[in-house]
PDB file of C-alpha atoms in Angstrom:
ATOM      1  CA  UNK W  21     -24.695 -13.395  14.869  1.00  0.00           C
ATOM      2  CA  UNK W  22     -22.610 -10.084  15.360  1.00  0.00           C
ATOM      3  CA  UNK W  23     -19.047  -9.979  15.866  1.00  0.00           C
ATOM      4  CA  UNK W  24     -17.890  -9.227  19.279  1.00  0.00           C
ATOM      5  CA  UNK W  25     -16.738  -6.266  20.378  1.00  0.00           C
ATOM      6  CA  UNK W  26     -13.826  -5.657  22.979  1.00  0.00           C
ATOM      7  CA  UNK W  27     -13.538  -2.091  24.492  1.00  0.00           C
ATOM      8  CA  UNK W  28     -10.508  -0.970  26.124  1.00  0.00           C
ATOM      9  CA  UNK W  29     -10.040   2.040  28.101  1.00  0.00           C
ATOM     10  CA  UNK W  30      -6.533   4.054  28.033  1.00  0.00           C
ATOM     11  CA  UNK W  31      -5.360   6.793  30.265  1.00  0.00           C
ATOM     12  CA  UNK W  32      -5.871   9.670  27.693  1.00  0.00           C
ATOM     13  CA  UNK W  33     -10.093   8.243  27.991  1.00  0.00           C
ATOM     14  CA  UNK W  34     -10.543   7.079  24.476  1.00  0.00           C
ATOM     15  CA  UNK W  35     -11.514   3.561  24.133  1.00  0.00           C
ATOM     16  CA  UNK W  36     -10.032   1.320  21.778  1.00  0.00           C
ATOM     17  CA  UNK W  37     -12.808  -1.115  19.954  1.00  0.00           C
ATOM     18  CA  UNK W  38     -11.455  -4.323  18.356  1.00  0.00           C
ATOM     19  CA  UNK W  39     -13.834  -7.139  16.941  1.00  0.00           C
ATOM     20  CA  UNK W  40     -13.001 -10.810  17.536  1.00  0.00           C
ATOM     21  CA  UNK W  41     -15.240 -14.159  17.403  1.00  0.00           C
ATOM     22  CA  UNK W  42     -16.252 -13.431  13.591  1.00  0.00           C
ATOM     23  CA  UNK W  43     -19.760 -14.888  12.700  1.00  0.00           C
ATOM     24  CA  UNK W  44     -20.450 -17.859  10.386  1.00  0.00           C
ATOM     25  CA  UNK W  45     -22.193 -15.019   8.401  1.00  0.00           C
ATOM     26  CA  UNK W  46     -19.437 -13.046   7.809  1.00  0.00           C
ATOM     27  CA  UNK W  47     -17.776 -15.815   5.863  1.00  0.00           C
ATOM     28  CA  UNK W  48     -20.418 -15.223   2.959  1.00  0.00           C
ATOM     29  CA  UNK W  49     -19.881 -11.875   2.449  1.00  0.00           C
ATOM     30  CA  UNK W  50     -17.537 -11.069  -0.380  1.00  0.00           C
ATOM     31  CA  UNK W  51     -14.482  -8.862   0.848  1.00  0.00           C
ATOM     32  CA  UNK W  52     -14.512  -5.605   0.214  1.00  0.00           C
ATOM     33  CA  UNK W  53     -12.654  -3.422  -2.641  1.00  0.00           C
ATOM     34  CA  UNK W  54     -10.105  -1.947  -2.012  1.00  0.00           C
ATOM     35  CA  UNK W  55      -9.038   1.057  -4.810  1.00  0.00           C
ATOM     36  CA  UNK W  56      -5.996   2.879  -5.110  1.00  0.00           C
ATOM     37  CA  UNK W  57      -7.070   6.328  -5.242  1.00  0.00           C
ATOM     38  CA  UNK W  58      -5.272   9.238  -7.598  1.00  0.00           C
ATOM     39  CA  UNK W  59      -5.950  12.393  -6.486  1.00  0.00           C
ATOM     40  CA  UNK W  60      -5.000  15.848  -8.289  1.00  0.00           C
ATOM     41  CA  UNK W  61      -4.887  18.184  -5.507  1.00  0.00           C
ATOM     42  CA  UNK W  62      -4.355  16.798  -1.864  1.00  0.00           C
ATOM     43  CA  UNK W  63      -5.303  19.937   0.057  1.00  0.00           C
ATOM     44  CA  UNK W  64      -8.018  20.782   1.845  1.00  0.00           C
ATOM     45  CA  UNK W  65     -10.890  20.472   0.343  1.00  0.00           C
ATOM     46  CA  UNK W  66     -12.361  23.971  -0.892  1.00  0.00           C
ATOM     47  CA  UNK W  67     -16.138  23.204  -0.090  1.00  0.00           C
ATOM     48  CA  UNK W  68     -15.670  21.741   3.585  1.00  0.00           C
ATOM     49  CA  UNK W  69     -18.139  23.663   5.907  1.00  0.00           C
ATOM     50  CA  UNK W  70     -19.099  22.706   9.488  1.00  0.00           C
ATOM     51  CA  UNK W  71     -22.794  21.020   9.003  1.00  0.00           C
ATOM     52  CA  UNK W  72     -22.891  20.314   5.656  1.00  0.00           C
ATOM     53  CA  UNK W  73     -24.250  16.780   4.670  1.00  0.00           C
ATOM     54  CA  UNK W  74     -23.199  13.277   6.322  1.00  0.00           C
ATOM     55  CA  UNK W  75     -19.763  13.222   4.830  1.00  0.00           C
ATOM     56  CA  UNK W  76     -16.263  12.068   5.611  1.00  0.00           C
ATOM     57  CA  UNK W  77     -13.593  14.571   4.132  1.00  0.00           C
ATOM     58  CA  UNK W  78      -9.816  13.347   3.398  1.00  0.00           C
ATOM     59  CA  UNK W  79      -6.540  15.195   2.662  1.00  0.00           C
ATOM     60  CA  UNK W  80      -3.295  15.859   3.483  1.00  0.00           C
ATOM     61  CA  UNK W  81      -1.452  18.968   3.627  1.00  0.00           C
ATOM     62  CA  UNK W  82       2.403  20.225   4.588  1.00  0.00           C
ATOM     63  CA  UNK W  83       3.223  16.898   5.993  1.00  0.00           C
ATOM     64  CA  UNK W  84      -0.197  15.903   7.942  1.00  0.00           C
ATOM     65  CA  UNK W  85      -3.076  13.834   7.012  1.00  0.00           C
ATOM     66  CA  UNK W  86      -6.552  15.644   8.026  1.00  0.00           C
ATOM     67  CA  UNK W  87      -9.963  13.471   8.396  1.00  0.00           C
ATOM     68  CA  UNK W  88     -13.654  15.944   8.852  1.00  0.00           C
ATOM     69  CA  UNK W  89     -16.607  14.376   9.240  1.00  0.00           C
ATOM     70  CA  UNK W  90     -19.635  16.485   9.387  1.00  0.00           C
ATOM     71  CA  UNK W  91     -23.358  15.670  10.230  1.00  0.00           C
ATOM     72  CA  UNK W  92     -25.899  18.033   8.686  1.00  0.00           C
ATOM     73  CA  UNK W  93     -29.261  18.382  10.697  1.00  0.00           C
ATOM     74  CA  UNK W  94     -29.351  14.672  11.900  1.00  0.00           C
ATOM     75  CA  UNK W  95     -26.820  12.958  14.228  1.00  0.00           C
ATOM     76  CA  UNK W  96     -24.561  10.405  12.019  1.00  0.00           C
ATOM     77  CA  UNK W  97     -21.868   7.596  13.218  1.00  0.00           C
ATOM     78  CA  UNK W  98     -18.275   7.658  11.651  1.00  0.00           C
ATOM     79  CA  UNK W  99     -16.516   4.767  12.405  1.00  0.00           C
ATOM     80  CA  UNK W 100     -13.225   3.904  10.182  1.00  0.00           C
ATOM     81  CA  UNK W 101      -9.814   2.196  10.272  1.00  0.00           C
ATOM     82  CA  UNK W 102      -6.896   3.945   9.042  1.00  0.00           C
ATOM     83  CA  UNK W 103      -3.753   1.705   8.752  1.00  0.00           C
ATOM     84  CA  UNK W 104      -0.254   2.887   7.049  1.00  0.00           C
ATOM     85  CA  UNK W 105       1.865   0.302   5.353  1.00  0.00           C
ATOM     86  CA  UNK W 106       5.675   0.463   6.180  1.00  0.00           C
ATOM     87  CA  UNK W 107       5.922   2.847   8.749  1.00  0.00           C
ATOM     88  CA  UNK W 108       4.195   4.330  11.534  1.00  0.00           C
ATOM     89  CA  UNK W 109       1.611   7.116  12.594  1.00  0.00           C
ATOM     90  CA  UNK W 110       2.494   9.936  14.757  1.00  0.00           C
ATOM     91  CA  UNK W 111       1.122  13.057  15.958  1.00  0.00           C
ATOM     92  CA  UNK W 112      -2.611  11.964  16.639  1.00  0.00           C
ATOM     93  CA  UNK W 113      -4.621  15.033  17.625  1.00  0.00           C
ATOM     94  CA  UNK W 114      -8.316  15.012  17.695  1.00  0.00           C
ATOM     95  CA  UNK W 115     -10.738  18.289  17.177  1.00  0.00           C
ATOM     96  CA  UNK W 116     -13.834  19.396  17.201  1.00  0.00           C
ATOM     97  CA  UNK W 117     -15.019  15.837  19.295  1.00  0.00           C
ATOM     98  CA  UNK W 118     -17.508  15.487  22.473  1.00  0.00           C
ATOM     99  CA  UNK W 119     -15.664  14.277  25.040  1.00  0.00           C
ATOM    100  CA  UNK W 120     -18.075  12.369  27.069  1.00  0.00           C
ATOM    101  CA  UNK W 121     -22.070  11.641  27.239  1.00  0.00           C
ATOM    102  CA  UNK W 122     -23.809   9.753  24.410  1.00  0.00           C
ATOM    103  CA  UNK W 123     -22.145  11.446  21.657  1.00  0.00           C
ATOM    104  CA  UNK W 124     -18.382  10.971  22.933  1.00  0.00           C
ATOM    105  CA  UNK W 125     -15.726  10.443  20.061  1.00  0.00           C
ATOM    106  CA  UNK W 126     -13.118   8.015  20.320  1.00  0.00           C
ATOM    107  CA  UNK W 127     -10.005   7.414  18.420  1.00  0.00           C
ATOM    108  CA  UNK W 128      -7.202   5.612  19.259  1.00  0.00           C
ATOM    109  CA  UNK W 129      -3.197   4.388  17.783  1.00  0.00           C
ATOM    110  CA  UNK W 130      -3.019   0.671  18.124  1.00  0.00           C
ATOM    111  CA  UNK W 131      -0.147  -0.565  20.577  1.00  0.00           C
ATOM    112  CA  UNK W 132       2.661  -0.314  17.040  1.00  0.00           C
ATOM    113  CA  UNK W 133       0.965   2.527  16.181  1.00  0.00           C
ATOM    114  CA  UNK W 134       0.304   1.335  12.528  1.00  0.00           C
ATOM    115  CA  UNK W 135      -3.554   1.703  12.671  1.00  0.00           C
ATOM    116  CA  UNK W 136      -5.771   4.088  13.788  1.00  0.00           C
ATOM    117  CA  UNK W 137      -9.082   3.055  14.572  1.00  0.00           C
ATOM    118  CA  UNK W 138     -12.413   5.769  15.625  1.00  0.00           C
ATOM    119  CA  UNK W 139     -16.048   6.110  15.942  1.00  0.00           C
ATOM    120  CA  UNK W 140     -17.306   9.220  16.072  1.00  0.00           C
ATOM    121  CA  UNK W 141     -20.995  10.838  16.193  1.00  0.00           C
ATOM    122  CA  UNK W 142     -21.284  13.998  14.410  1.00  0.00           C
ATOM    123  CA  UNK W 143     -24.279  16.303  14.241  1.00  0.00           C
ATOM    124  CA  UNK W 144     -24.622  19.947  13.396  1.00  0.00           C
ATOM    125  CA  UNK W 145     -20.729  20.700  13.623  1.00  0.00           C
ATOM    126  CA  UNK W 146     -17.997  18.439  13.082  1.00  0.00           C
ATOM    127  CA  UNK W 147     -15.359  16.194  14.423  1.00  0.00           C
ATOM    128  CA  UNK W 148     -11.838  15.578  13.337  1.00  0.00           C
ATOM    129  CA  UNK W 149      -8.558  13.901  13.479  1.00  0.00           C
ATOM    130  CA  UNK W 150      -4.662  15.258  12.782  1.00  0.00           C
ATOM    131  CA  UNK W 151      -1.682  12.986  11.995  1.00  0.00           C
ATOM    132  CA  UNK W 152       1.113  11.975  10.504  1.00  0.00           C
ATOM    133  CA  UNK W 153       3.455   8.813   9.192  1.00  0.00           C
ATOM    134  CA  UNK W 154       7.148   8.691   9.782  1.00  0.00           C
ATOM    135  CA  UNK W 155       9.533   8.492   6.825  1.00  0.00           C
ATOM    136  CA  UNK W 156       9.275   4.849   6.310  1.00  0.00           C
ATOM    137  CA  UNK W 157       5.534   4.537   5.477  1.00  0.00           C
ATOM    138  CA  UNK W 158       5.061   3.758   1.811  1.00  0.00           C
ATOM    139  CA  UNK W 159       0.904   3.701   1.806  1.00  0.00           C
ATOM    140  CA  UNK W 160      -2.151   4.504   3.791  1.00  0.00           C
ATOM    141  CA  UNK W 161      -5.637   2.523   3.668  1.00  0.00           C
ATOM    142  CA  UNK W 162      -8.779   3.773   4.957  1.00  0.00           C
ATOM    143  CA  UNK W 163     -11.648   1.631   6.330  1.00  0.00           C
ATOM    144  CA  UNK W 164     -14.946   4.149   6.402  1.00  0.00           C
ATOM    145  CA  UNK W 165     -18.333   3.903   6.861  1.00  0.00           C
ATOM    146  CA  UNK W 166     -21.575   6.077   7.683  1.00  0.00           C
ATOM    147  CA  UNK W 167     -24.172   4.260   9.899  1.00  0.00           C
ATOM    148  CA  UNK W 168     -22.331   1.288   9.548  1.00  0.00           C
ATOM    149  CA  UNK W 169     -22.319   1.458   5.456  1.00  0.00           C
ATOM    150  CA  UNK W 170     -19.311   1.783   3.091  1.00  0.00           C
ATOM    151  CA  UNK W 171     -20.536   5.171   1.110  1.00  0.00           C
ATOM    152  CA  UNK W 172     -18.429   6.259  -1.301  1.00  0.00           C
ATOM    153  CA  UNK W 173     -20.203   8.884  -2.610  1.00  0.00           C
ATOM    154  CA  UNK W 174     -20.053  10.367   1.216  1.00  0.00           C
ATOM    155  CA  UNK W 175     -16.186  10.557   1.269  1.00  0.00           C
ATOM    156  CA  UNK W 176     -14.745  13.631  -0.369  1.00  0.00           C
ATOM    157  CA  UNK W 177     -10.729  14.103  -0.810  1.00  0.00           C
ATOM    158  CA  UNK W 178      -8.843  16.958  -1.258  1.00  0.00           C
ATOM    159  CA  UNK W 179      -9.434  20.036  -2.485  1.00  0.00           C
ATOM    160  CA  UNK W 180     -11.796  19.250  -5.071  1.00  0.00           C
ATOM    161  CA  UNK W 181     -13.780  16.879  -2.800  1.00  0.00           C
ATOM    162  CA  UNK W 182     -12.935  13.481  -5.234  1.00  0.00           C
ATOM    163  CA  UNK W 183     -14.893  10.515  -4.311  1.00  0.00           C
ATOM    164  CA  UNK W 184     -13.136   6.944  -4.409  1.00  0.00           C
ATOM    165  CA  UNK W 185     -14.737   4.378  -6.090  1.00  0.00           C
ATOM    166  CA  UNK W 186     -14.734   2.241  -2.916  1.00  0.00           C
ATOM    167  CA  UNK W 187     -14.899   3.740   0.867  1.00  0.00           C
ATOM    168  CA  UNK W 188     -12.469   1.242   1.290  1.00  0.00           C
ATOM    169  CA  UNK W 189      -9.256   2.856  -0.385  1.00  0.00           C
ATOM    170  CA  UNK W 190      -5.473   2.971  -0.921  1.00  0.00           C
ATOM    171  CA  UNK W 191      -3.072   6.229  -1.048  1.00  0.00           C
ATOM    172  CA  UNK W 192       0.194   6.938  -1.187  1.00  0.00           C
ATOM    173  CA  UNK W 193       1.890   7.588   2.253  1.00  0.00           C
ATOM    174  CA  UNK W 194       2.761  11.419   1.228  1.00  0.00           C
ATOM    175  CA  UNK W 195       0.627  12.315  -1.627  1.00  0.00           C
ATOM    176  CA  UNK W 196       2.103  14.651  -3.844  1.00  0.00           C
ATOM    177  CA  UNK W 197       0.037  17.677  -5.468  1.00  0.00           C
ATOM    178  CA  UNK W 198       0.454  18.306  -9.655  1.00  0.00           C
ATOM    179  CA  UNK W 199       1.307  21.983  -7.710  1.00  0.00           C
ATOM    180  CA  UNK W 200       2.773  21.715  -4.171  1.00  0.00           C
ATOM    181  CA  UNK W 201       1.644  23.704  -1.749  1.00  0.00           C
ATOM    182  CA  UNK W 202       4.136  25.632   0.669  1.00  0.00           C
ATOM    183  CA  UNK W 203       4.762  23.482   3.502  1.00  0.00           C
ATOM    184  CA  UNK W 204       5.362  24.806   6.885  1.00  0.00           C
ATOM    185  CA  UNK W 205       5.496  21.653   8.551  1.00  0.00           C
ATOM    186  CA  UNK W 206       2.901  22.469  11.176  1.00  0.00           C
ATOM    187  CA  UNK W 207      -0.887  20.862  11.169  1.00  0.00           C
ATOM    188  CA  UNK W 208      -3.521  22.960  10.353  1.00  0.00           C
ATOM    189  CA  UNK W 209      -6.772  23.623  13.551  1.00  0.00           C
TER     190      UNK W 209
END
């Protein structure tokens, strides 16, 4: 039996999906890892190209957190959870996302704005999501899967396109670069 999933519709047209009624089957299943993930360089990663392989691509840069995903030839489904720990996320700004049909992205804040849930279909190009956490956030986890797998070896972070051990993984709130970039406090397109 599959969980049950509740959509919502919001004025801005995303929809929010939450699951509820968790199967007997689920119970079985082991919990996930969840690493805490050390990164050298935080900026954007150096190999990121529109249409390049099913992959999820991480970083964060003068202030914002950045999420990619891109397809390669086939059509692939990004869904994740991104929840920060202590404070709150701000500044949500999605790019790059079909706004309605089949392939329509959605991402959404939840109602304290401490989670960020999406599902997004990427192809040839790619989709996208800008934010940030206020001062009080202390850590950020993110929840992500690729056809409804956890793939590490599809998530890249920062500039040197790191996997995590686990596509479930842990980061500091404001990751901190061995050599800081400038920051000019505005989000990059």
């Amino acid at each position: 039996m599959r969980p049950i999933l509740l959509a919502t519709v919001f004025l801005t047209g995303n929809i929010f999906f939450s699951q509820g009624g968790a199967a007997a089957d689920d119970k079985k299943k082991p919990a996930p890892t969840v690493a805490e993930v050390s990164v050298a360089n935080w900026e954007q990663p150096k190999e990121l190209k529109k249409g390049k392989d099913a992959i999820f691509w991480v970083w964060y840069e003068n202030g914002f957190w950045y999420l990619r995903t891109t397809g390669g030839k086939d059509v692939h489904r990004f869904q994740g959870l991104i929840t920060v720990t202590g404070g709150k996320l701000s500044n949500l700004k999605g790019l790059g996302g079909e706004k309605k049909g089949k392939l329509a992205d959605q991402y959404v804040f939840n109602k304290d704005r401490t989670m960020l849930e999406f599902d997004f279909r990427t192809g040839g190009q790619w989709d996208g999501l800008n934010f940030a956490v206020d001062e009080n956030a202390t850590a950020m986890k993110f929840e992500l899967k690729v056809d409804g797998v956890a793939r590490p070896a599809q998530v890249k972070i920062g500039k040197d396109g790191e996997h995590p051990a686990e596509a479930d993984f842990i980061t500091p709130a404001r990751p901190v670069n061995k050599t800081p970039a400038a920051a000019t406090g505005k989000p990059k397109k």
